[in-house]
CSV table of C-alpha atoms in Angstrom, one decimal:
chain,number,residue,atom,x,y,z
A,1,MET,CA,15.9,-17.4,-1.5
A,2,ASN,CA,12.2,-18.4,-1.8
A,3,PRO,CA,10.1,-15.3,-2.1
A,4,THR,CA,7.5,-16.3,0.2
A,5,ILE,CA,10.1,-17.0,3.0
A,6,LEU,CA,12.0,-13.8,2.2
A,7,LEU,CA,8.8,-11.8,2.2
A,8,ILE,CA,7.9,-13.1,5.6
A,9,LEU,CA,11.3,-12.4,6.7
A,10,VAL,CA,11.4,-8.9,5.5
A,11,LEU,CA,8.1,-8.1,6.8
A,12,PHE,CA,8.9,-9.5,10.3
A,13,VAL,CA,12.1,-7.3,10.2
A,14,GLY,CA,10.2,-4.3,9.2
A,15,VAL,CA,7.5,-4.7,11.9
A,16,GLU,CA,10.1,-5.3,14.6
A,17,ILE,CA,12.4,-2.2,13.9
A,18,SER,CA,9.0,-0.1,13.8
A,19,PHE,CA,8.6,-1.2,17.6
A,20,THR,CA,12.3,-0.8,18.5
A,21,SER,CA,14.8,2.2,18.6
A,22,VAL,CA,18.2,0.8,17.9
A,23,ILE,CA,20.2,2.9,15.5
A,24,TRP,CA,22.6,0.1,14.9
A,25,ALA,CA,20.0,-2.5,14.0
A,26,ASN,CA,18.7,0.1,11.1
A,27,VAL,CA,22.4,0.5,10.0
A,28,ILE,CA,23.2,-3.2,10.0
A,29,ILE,CA,19.9,-3.9,8.1
A,30,ILE,CA,20.9,-1.4,5.5
A,31,ALA,CA,24.5,-2.8,5.2
A,32,ILE,CA,23.0,-6.4,4.7
A,33,SER,CA,20.7,-5.1,2.2
A,34,VAL,CA,23.5,-3.4,0.3
A,35,LEU,CA,25.4,-6.7,0.3
A,36,VAL,CA,22.5,-8.6,-1.0
A,37,MET,CA,21.9,-6.0,-3.7
A,38,LEU,CA,25.6,-6.2,-4.8
A,39,ARG,CA,25.5,-9.9,-5.0
A,40,HIS,CA,22.4,-9.6,-7.3
A,41,ARG,CA,24.3,-7.0,-9.4
A,42,ALA,CA,21.8,-4.1,-8.9
A,43,PRO,CA,22.7,-1.2,-11.1
A,44,ILE,CA,24.5,1.8,-9.6
A,45,LEU,CA,21.5,4.0,-10.3
A,46,SER,CA,19.3,2.0,-7.9
A,47,TYR,CA,21.5,2.7,-5.1
A,48,VAL,CA,21.5,6.4,-5.9
A,49,ARG,CA,17.6,6.2,-6.0
A,50,LEU,CA,17.6,4.5,-2.7
A,51,LEU,CA,19.7,7.1,-1.1
A,52,LEU,CA,18.0,10.1,-2.7
A,53,VAL,CA,14.2,9.2,-2.5
A,54,PRO,CA,14.0,8.9,1.2
A,55,LEU,CA,16.2,11.8,1.8
A,56,ILE,CA,13.5,14.5,2.1
A,57,PRO,CA,11.2,12.5,4.6
A,58,ALA,CA,14.3,11.4,6.6
A,59,VAL,CA,15.6,14.9,7.0
A,60,GLY,CA,12.1,16.1,7.8
A,61,ILE,CA,11.4,13.7,10.5
A,62,TRP,CA,15.1,14.4,11.8
A,63,PHE,CA,14.3,17.9,12.3
A,64,SER,CA,10.9,17.4,13.7
A,65,ILE,CA,12.0,14.9,16.3
A,66,ARG,CA,15.2,16.9,17.2
A,67,TYR,CA,13.7,20.3,17.6
A,68,PHE,CA,10.0,19.9,18.0
A,69,SER,CA,9.4,16.6,20.1
A,70,THR,CA,9.0,16.7,23.8
A,71,ALA,CA,12.3,15.1,24.6
A,72,GLN,CA,14.3,16.7,21.7
A,73,SER,CA,16.4,13.5,21.5
A,74,VAL,CA,19.2,13.4,19.1
A,75,HIS,CA,19.2,9.7,19.6
A,76,PHE,CA,15.6,9.1,18.6
A,77,ALA,CA,16.0,11.7,15.7
A,78,TRP,CA,18.8,9.4,14.1
A,79,VAL,CA,16.6,6.3,15.0
A,80,MET,CA,13.6,7.7,13.0
A,81,ALA,CA,15.9,8.8,10.1
A,82,THR,CA,17.9,5.6,9.9
A,83,ARG,CA,14.6,3.8,10.1
A,84,ILE,CA,13.2,5.3,6.9
A,85,TYR,CA,16.4,4.3,5.2
A,86,ALA,CA,16.2,0.7,6.5
A,87,TYR,CA,12.6,0.5,5.2
A,88,ALA,CA,13.8,1.7,1.8
A,89,PHE,CA,16.7,-0.7,1.7
A,90,LEU,CA,14.7,-3.7,2.8
A,91,GLY,CA,12.5,-2.9,-0.2
A,92,GLY,CA,15.7,-2.8,-2.4
A,93,LEU,CA,16.9,-6.1,-1.1
A,94,PHE,CA,13.4,-7.7,-1.8
A,95,THR,CA,13.1,-6.1,-5.3
A,96,PHE,CA,16.5,-7.2,-6.5
A,97,SER,CA,16.1,-10.8,-5.0
A,98,THR,CA,13.1,-11.7,-7.0
A,99,THR,CA,10.6,-10.7,-9.6
A,100,THR,CA,6.8,-10.0,-9.4
A,101,GLU,CA,6.0,-13.2,-11.2
A,102,LYS,CA,8.2,-15.4,-9.1
A,103,THR,CA,6.7,-13.8,-6.0
A,104,LEU,CA,3.2,-14.4,-7.0
A,105,ALA,CA,3.9,-17.9,-8.1
A,106,SER,CA,5.6,-18.7,-4.8
A,107,LEU,CA,2.6,-17.2,-3.1
A,108,GLU,CA,0.4,-19.5,-4.8
A,109,GLN,CA,2.5,-22.7,-4.4
A,110,ASN,CA,4.1,-22.1,-1.0
A,111,ALA,CA,1.8,-19.8,0.7
A,112,HIS,CA,-1.3,-21.3,-0.9
A,113,ILE,CA,-3.0,-18.0,-1.5
A,114,PRO,CA,-6.2,-18.8,-3.6
A,115,THR,CA,-5.5,-18.9,-7.2
A,116,THR,CA,-8.1,-16.5,-8.1
A,117,PHE,CA,-6.2,-13.8,-6.3
A,118,VAL,CA,-2.9,-14.8,-7.8
A,119,TYR,CA,-4.0,-15.1,-11.4
A,120,GLY,CA,-6.2,-12.1,-11.1
A,121,MET,CA,-3.5,-9.9,-10.0
A,122,LEU,CA,-1.2,-11.4,-12.6
A,123,GLY,CA,-3.7,-10.6,-15.4
A,124,ALA,CA,-4.2,-7.2,-14.1
A,125,PHE,CA,-0.5,-6.3,-13.9
A,126,ASN,CA,-0.2,-7.2,-17.4
A,127,PHE,CA,-2.5,-4.2,-18.1
A,128,VAL,CA,-0.1,-1.6,-16.6
A,129,PRO,CA,1.2,0.0,-19.9
A,130,LYS,CA,-2.6,0.0,-21.1
A,131,ILE,CA,-3.6,1.7,-17.9
A,132,ARG,CA,-1.0,4.4,-18.2
A,133,SER,CA,-2.1,5.2,-21.6
A,134,GLU,CA,-5.7,5.2,-20.7
A,135,VAL,CA,-5.0,7.7,-18.0
A,136,LYS,CA,-3.4,10.0,-20.6
A,137,ILE,CA,-6.2,9.5,-23.1
A,138,ILE,CA,-8.8,10.4,-20.5
A,139,ARG,CA,-7.0,13.5,-19.5
A,140,ALA,CA,-6.1,14.4,-23.1
A,141,SER,CA,-9.6,14.1,-24.3
A,142,ALA,CA,-10.9,16.2,-21.5
A,143,GLN,CA,-8.2,18.9,-22.3
A,144,MET,CA,-9.7,19.0,-25.9
A,145,ARG,CA,-12.9,20.1,-24.5
A,146,GLY,CA,-11.1,22.6,-22.3
A,147,ILE,CA,-11.5,20.7,-19.1
A,148,ASP,CA,-8.6,20.0,-16.8
A,149,LEU,CA,-8.9,16.8,-15.0
A,150,HIS,CA,-6.8,16.7,-11.8
A,151,PHE,CA,-5.8,13.7,-9.9
A,152,TRP,CA,-8.5,14.4,-7.2
A,153,SER,CA,-11.2,15.0,-9.9
A,154,PRO,CA,-14.1,12.5,-9.3
A,155,ARG,CA,-14.6,12.4,-13.0
A,156,LEU,CA,-11.0,11.1,-13.8
A,157,LEU,CA,-11.4,8.3,-11.2
A,158,PHE,CA,-15.1,7.6,-12.4
A,159,LYS,CA,-13.8,7.2,-16.1
A,160,SER,CA,-10.9,5.1,-15.0
A,161,ILE,CA,-13.2,2.8,-13.0
A,162,VAL,CA,-15.7,2.5,-16.0
A,163,ALA,CA,-12.5,1.3,-18.1
A,164,ALA,CA,-11.6,-1.0,-15.2
A,165,LEU,CA,-15.1,-2.6,-15.1
A,166,ASN,CA,-14.9,-3.4,-18.9
A,167,TRP,CA,-11.4,-4.8,-18.8
A,168,SER,CA,-12.1,-6.8,-15.8
A,169,GLU,CA,-15.2,-8.4,-17.4
A,170,ASN,CA,-13.2,-9.1,-20.7
A,171,LEU,CA,-10.1,-10.4,-19.0
A,172,ALA,CA,-12.1,-12.7,-16.6
A,173,GLU,CA,-14.1,-14.0,-19.5
A,174,ALA,CA,-10.9,-14.5,-21.6
A,175,MET,CA,-9.2,-16.3,-18.7
A,176,THR,CA,-12.2,-18.6,-18.1
A,177,SER,CA,-12.5,-19.4,-21.7
A,178,HIS,CA,-8.8,-20.4,-21.8
A,179,GLY,CA,-9.6,-23.0,-19.0
A,180,PHE,CA,-9.1,-21.2,-15.9
A,181,THR,CA,-11.4,-22.3,-13.1
A,182,GLU,CA,-11.6,-20.3,-10.0
A,183,ASN,CA,-9.8,-22.0,-7.1
A,184,ALA,CA,-9.5,-25.4,-8.8
A,185,PRO,CA,-6.4,-27.4,-8.1
A,186,ARG,CA,-3.7,-26.8,-10.6
A,187,THR,CA,-0.6,-28.5,-11.7
A,188,HIS,CA,2.7,-26.6,-12.2
A,189,ARG,CA,5.3,-26.7,-14.8
A,190,THR,CA,7.7,-25.0,-12.6
A,191,VAL,CA,7.4,-26.4,-9.0
A,192,ILE,CA,8.8,-24.0,-6.3
A,193,ARG,CA,10.3,-25.6,-3.5
A,194,ILE,CA,11.7,-24.1,-0.3
A,195,PRO,CA,15.4,-25.3,0.1
A,196,TRP,CA,16.5,-26.2,3.7
A,197,TRP,CA,19.0,-23.5,3.9
A,198,ASN,CA,16.2,-20.8,3.5
A,199,TYR,CA,15.1,-21.9,6.9
A,200,VAL,CA,18.5,-21.7,8.4
A,201,VAL,CA,19.2,-18.1,7.0
A,202,THR,CA,15.7,-16.9,8.4
A,203,VAL,CA,16.5,-18.3,11.9
A,204,ILE,CA,20.0,-16.9,11.9
A,205,SER,CA,18.6,-13.4,10.6
A,206,ILE,CA,15.9,-13.4,13.2
A,207,VAL,CA,18.2,-14.5,16.2
A,208,GLY,CA,20.8,-12.1,15.0
A,209,LEU,CA,18.3,-9.2,14.9
A,210,GLN,CA,17.1,-10.1,18.6
A,211,ALA,CA,20.8,-10.1,19.6
A,212,ILE,CA,21.4,-6.6,18.3
A,213,LEU,CA,18.1,-5.2,19.4
A,214,PHE,CA,18.6,-6.5,23.0
A,215,SER,CA,22.3,-5.7,23.3
A,216,PRO,CA,23.8,-2.6,24.9
A,217,LEU,CA,24.1,-1.2,21.2
A,218,LYS,CA,22.0,1.9,20.9
B,1,MET,CA,-31.3,-13.9,2.7
B,2,GLN,CA,-28.6,-15.8,4.5
B,3,GLN,CA,-27.7,-17.7,1.4
B,4,LYS,CA,-27.6,-14.5,-0.7
B,5,ALA,CA,-25.3,-12.9,1.6
B,6,ALA,CA,-23.0,-15.9,1.6
B,7,HIS,CA,-23.1,-16.1,-2.2
B,8,SER,CA,-22.3,-12.3,-2.9
B,9,ASN,CA,-19.3,-12.6,-0.4
B,10,ARG,CA,-17.4,-15.0,-2.8
B,11,TRP,CA,-14.5,-13.2,-4.5
B,12,HIS,CA,-14.6,-13.8,-8.3
B,13,LEU,CA,-11.9,-13.5,-10.8
B,14,ARG,CA,-13.5,-10.4,-12.3
B,15,ASP,CA,-13.6,-8.9,-8.7
B,16,VAL,CA,-9.9,-9.3,-8.0
B,17,ILE,CA,-9.1,-8.0,-11.6
B,18,LEU,CA,-11.4,-4.9,-11.0
B,19,ILE,CA,-9.9,-4.1,-7.7
B,20,THR,CA,-6.4,-4.6,-8.9
B,21,ILE,CA,-7.0,-2.5,-12.0
B,22,THR,CA,-8.5,0.2,-10.0
B,23,SER,CA,-5.6,0.1,-7.6
B,24,ILE,CA,-3.2,0.5,-10.5
B,25,PHE,CA,-5.1,3.5,-11.8
B,26,MET,CA,-5.0,5.1,-8.4
B,27,GLY,CA,-1.4,4.0,-7.8
B,28,ILE,CA,-0.4,5.8,-11.1
B,29,ILE,CA,-2.7,8.9,-10.4
B,30,PHE,CA,-0.9,9.2,-7.1
B,31,PHE,CA,2.5,8.5,-8.5
B,32,VAL,CA,2.2,11.2,-10.9
B,33,THR,CA,1.4,13.7,-8.1
B,34,GLY,CA,3.9,12.0,-5.7
B,35,PHE,CA,6.1,15.2,-5.8
B,36,LEU,CA,3.5,16.9,-3.8
B,37,TYR,CA,4.5,15.0,-0.7
B,38,ASN,CA,8.1,15.7,-1.0
B,39,GLY,CA,7.4,19.3,-1.9
B,40,LEU,CA,5.2,19.7,1.2
B,41,THR,CA,7.7,18.0,3.3
B,42,LEU,CA,10.5,20.3,2.1
B,43,ALA,CA,8.3,23.4,2.8
B,44,LEU,CA,7.4,22.0,6.2
B,45,THR,CA,10.8,20.9,7.4
B,46,PRO,CA,12.2,24.2,8.5
B,47,LEU,CA,9.1,24.7,10.7
B,48,GLY,CA,9.6,21.2,12.1
B,49,MET,CA,6.2,20.4,10.8
B,50,ALA,CA,7.3,17.8,8.3
B,51,PRO,CA,4.9,15.0,9.7
B,52,PHE,CA,2.0,17.2,8.7
B,53,ALA,CA,2.8,16.5,5.0
B,54,ASN,CA,2.1,12.9,5.7
B,55,ASP,CA,-1.2,13.6,7.5
B,56,ILE,CA,-2.4,16.1,4.9
B,57,LEU,CA,-2.0,13.8,2.0
B,58,LEU,CA,-2.7,10.4,3.8
B,59,GLY,CA,-6.3,10.5,2.9
B,60,LEU,CA,-5.2,9.9,-0.8
B,61,TRP,CA,-3.3,6.7,-0.1
B,62,THR,CA,-6.3,5.3,1.9
B,63,MET,CA,-8.9,5.9,-0.6
B,64,ALA,CA,-8.5,2.3,-2.1
B,65,GLY,CA,-10.2,0.8,0.9
B,66,PRO,CA,-13.4,2.7,1.0
B,67,LEU,CA,-13.7,2.7,-2.8
B,68,ALA,CA,-13.3,-1.1,-3.0
B,69,ALA,CA,-15.9,-1.5,-0.2
B,70,PHE,CA,-18.2,0.6,-2.1
B,71,MET,CA,-17.6,-1.0,-5.4
B,72,LEU,CA,-17.8,-4.6,-4.4
B,73,GLN,CA,-20.0,-4.4,-1.0
B,74,LYS,CA,-18.3,-7.5,0.3
B,75,VAL,CA,-16.8,-8.5,3.8
B,76,GLY,CA,-13.1,-7.8,3.6
B,77,ALA,CA,-13.3,-5.7,0.4
B,78,ALA,CA,-11.7,-2.7,2.0
B,79,THR,CA,-8.8,-4.5,3.6
B,80,ILE,CA,-8.2,-6.6,0.4
B,81,GLY,CA,-8.5,-3.5,-1.7
B,82,GLU,CA,-6.3,-1.4,0.2
B,83,LEU,CA,-3.6,-4.3,0.6
B,84,LEU,CA,-3.8,-4.9,-3.2
B,85,ALA,CA,-3.2,-1.2,-3.8
B,86,SER,CA,-0.2,-1.2,-1.6
B,87,ALA,CA,1.2,-4.1,-3.3
B,88,VAL,CA,0.7,-2.3,-6.6
B,89,GLU,CA,2.4,0.7,-5.2
B,90,ALA,CA,5.2,-1.6,-3.9
B,91,ILE,CA,5.6,-3.1,-7.3
B,92,ILE,CA,5.2,0.0,-9.5
B,93,GLY,CA,7.4,2.3,-7.3
B,94,GLY,CA,9.5,-0.5,-6.1
B,95,GLN,CA,11.0,2.0,-3.7
B,96,TRP,CA,9.5,1.3,-0.2
B,97,GLY,CA,9.0,-2.4,-1.1
B,98,PRO,CA,7.4,-4.8,1.3
B,99,SER,CA,7.0,-2.2,4.0
B,100,THR,CA,4.2,-0.6,2.0
B,101,LEU,CA,2.3,-3.9,2.6
B,102,ILE,CA,2.4,-3.3,6.4
B,103,SER,CA,0.9,0.1,6.0
B,104,GLY,CA,-1.6,-1.2,3.5
B,105,PHE,CA,-2.8,-3.8,5.8
B,106,VAL,CA,-3.1,-1.4,8.7
B,107,GLN,CA,-5.0,1.2,6.6
B,108,GLY,CA,-7.3,-1.3,4.9
B,109,PHE,CA,-8.1,-2.8,8.5
B,110,GLY,CA,-8.9,0.7,9.6
B,111,SER,CA,-11.4,1.4,6.6
B,112,GLU,CA,-12.8,-2.1,7.1
B,113,LEU,CA,-13.8,-1.4,10.7
B,114,GLY,CA,-16.0,1.4,9.7
B,115,PHE,CA,-18.0,-0.8,7.5
B,116,THR,CA,-18.1,-3.7,10.1
B,117,PHE,CA,-19.7,-1.4,12.5
B,118,THR,CA,-22.6,-0.9,10.1
B,119,LEU,CA,-22.6,-4.6,9.7
B,120,TYR,CA,-22.0,-4.1,5.9
B,121,ARG,CA,-25.6,-2.9,5.4
B,122,ARG,CA,-24.9,0.8,4.8
B,123,TYR,CA,-22.9,2.2,1.8
B,124,ASP,CA,-23.4,5.8,2.0
B,125,MET,CA,-22.0,9.0,3.4
B,126,ALA,CA,-22.6,7.9,7.0
B,127,SER,CA,-20.6,4.7,6.6
B,128,LEU,CA,-17.9,6.5,4.7
B,129,SER,CA,-17.5,9.2,7.4
B,130,LEU,CA,-17.3,6.4,10.1
B,131,SER,CA,-14.8,4.5,7.9
B,132,ALA,CA,-12.6,7.6,7.7
B,133,LEU,CA,-12.8,8.1,11.5
B,134,THR,CA,-11.8,4.3,12.0
B,135,THR,CA,-9.1,4.6,9.4
B,136,ALA,CA,-7.8,7.7,11.2
B,137,ILE,CA,-7.8,6.2,14.7
B,138,VAL,CA,-6.1,2.9,13.6
B,139,THR,CA,-3.4,4.4,11.4
B,140,PHE,CA,-2.8,7.0,13.9
B,141,ALA,CA,-2.2,4.4,16.7
B,142,TRP,CA,0.3,2.6,14.2
B,143,ASP,CA,2.0,6.0,13.6
B,144,LEU,CA,2.5,6.8,17.3
B,145,VAL,CA,4.8,3.8,17.3
B,146,ARG,CA,6.2,3.5,13.6
B,147,SER,CA,6.7,7.2,12.9
B,148,GLY,CA,7.6,8.3,16.2
B,149,TYR,CA,4.6,10.5,16.7
B,150,ALA,CA,4.4,9.7,20.4
B,151,ALA,CA,7.6,11.9,20.9
B,152,TYR,CA,5.7,15.1,19.9
B,153,HIS,CA,4.0,17.7,22.2
B,154,PRO,CA,0.4,16.9,23.0
B,155,TRP,CA,-0.9,19.8,21.0
B,156,MET,CA,1.0,18.6,18.0
B,157,ILE,CA,-0.3,15.1,18.3
B,158,VAL,CA,-3.9,16.5,18.6
B,159,ALA,CA,-3.2,18.8,15.5
B,160,LEU,CA,-1.7,15.8,13.6
B,161,PHE,CA,-4.9,13.6,14.3
B,162,ILE,CA,-7.3,16.4,13.2
B,163,THR,CA,-5.4,16.9,10.1
B,164,ARG,CA,-5.4,13.4,9.2
B,165,PHE,CA,-9.1,12.8,10.0
B,166,ILE,CA,-10.0,15.9,7.8
B,167,SER,CA,-7.8,14.5,4.9
B,168,MET,CA,-9.2,11.0,5.3
B,169,TRP,CA,-12.9,12.5,5.2
B,170,VAL,CA,-12.1,14.7,2.3
B,171,PHE,CA,-10.6,11.9,0.2
B,172,GLY,CA,-12.0,8.8,1.6
B,173,ALA,CA,-15.6,10.0,2.2
B,174,LEU,CA,-16.4,13.2,0.2
B,175,LEU,CA,-14.3,12.2,-3.0
B,176,VAL,CA,-15.3,8.6,-2.9
B,177,SER,CA,-18.9,9.4,-2.5
B,178,ALA,CA,-18.6,11.8,-5.5
B,179,VAL,CA,-17.1,9.1,-7.4
B,180,THR,CA,-19.7,6.4,-6.5
B,181,LYS,CA,-22.7,8.8,-7.2
B,182,LEU,CA,-21.4,8.9,-10.7
B,183,LEU,CA,-21.1,5.2,-10.7
B,184,ASP,CA,-24.7,4.9,-9.3
B,185,ARG,CA,-26.1,7.2,-12.1
B,186,SER,CA,-24.3,5.0,-14.5
B,187,HIS,CA,-26.1,1.9,-13.4
B,188,LEU,CA,-22.8,-0.1,-14.2
B,189,LEU,CA,-22.5,-1.7,-10.8
B,190,ASP,CA,-26.1,-2.8,-10.7
B,191,ARG,CA,-25.3,-6.2,-12.2
B,192,ARG,CA,-22.4,-6.9,-9.7
B,193,HIS,CA,-24.6,-6.2,-6.8
B,194,ALA,CA,-27.7,-8.2,-7.9
């Protein structure tokens, strides 16, 4: 599916299940996400991660709602626990259906997000490995002087921002000197289109969700 | 004056890159210490106080907004900064996926309100504190629905809100102002605000 359409659909579903409390809707969303992930041949480990990571928050909220809320409702406890899993699996569905580059390209061409934002983010994302090592360097060099920089230390953040300031200047200049003009119209080597069936899938999904949410299912 | 304001509100490539890299930094710093949240949740679950883990640490995740507002001093900087940070979190962590974007937007909008109320003229402890308060109110309203907070006892709802506000003030106002004081002393941002 086209990443922009899929993103809109996933966000819509995510917001709607936040405002409704139907366990079955959450479960069906999880099941559909698993099917989509299976189709995209997601590695087994990713299912394990999706099951384990939300486990602690889900169990935590289940106990809080079940024993410490005013109504102590078992139903609502399950709604909240499955909702957390539904969010996580919606994330998995999206992650395995597309890539960051494809999503940004589609946001530029289909959603018409200003190119300054799209290419600025794209440029910055390529810095991730450098950023990881910079954090390590800053902490290591502080440790050599016997100072432990914790994540809440203003100095660690300050030093990171100073590095970010330098990089952003350099990268912006480099991009400009390679011919990038802020928000100028661009031509594309790969034109991203939205196939007609994307709209069909979106409409069916949204109608189906309403059917479940407003059915006698709980 | 009018023209100057209009000019400085334009987003340039370097602003977008700066905010995204800063967000990635914060994303990584938080990611490294992400176990804190799970540890706290585990410790608080037997007491039924698991939601407090979220409220104690929430100030950390909403720091990107006020920091961006302070660094760029533009209309929309807090919203865009927090939204970008959540996009980074979604991409790096991958785990919560696009639903992080919804939280990011809500949190950014909350921080933004604080600066809107000062008409984007004040960038000091007062506007940071106001921003912490608006962020706490807006995100709390969202969590009443999304995280089922409305189901709790009134005393717990009040306690959660107070915890959240303290967290947002400590991280979003106190810590951000400490960082920006260092930045001011370095005069690195002077050129950008000129």
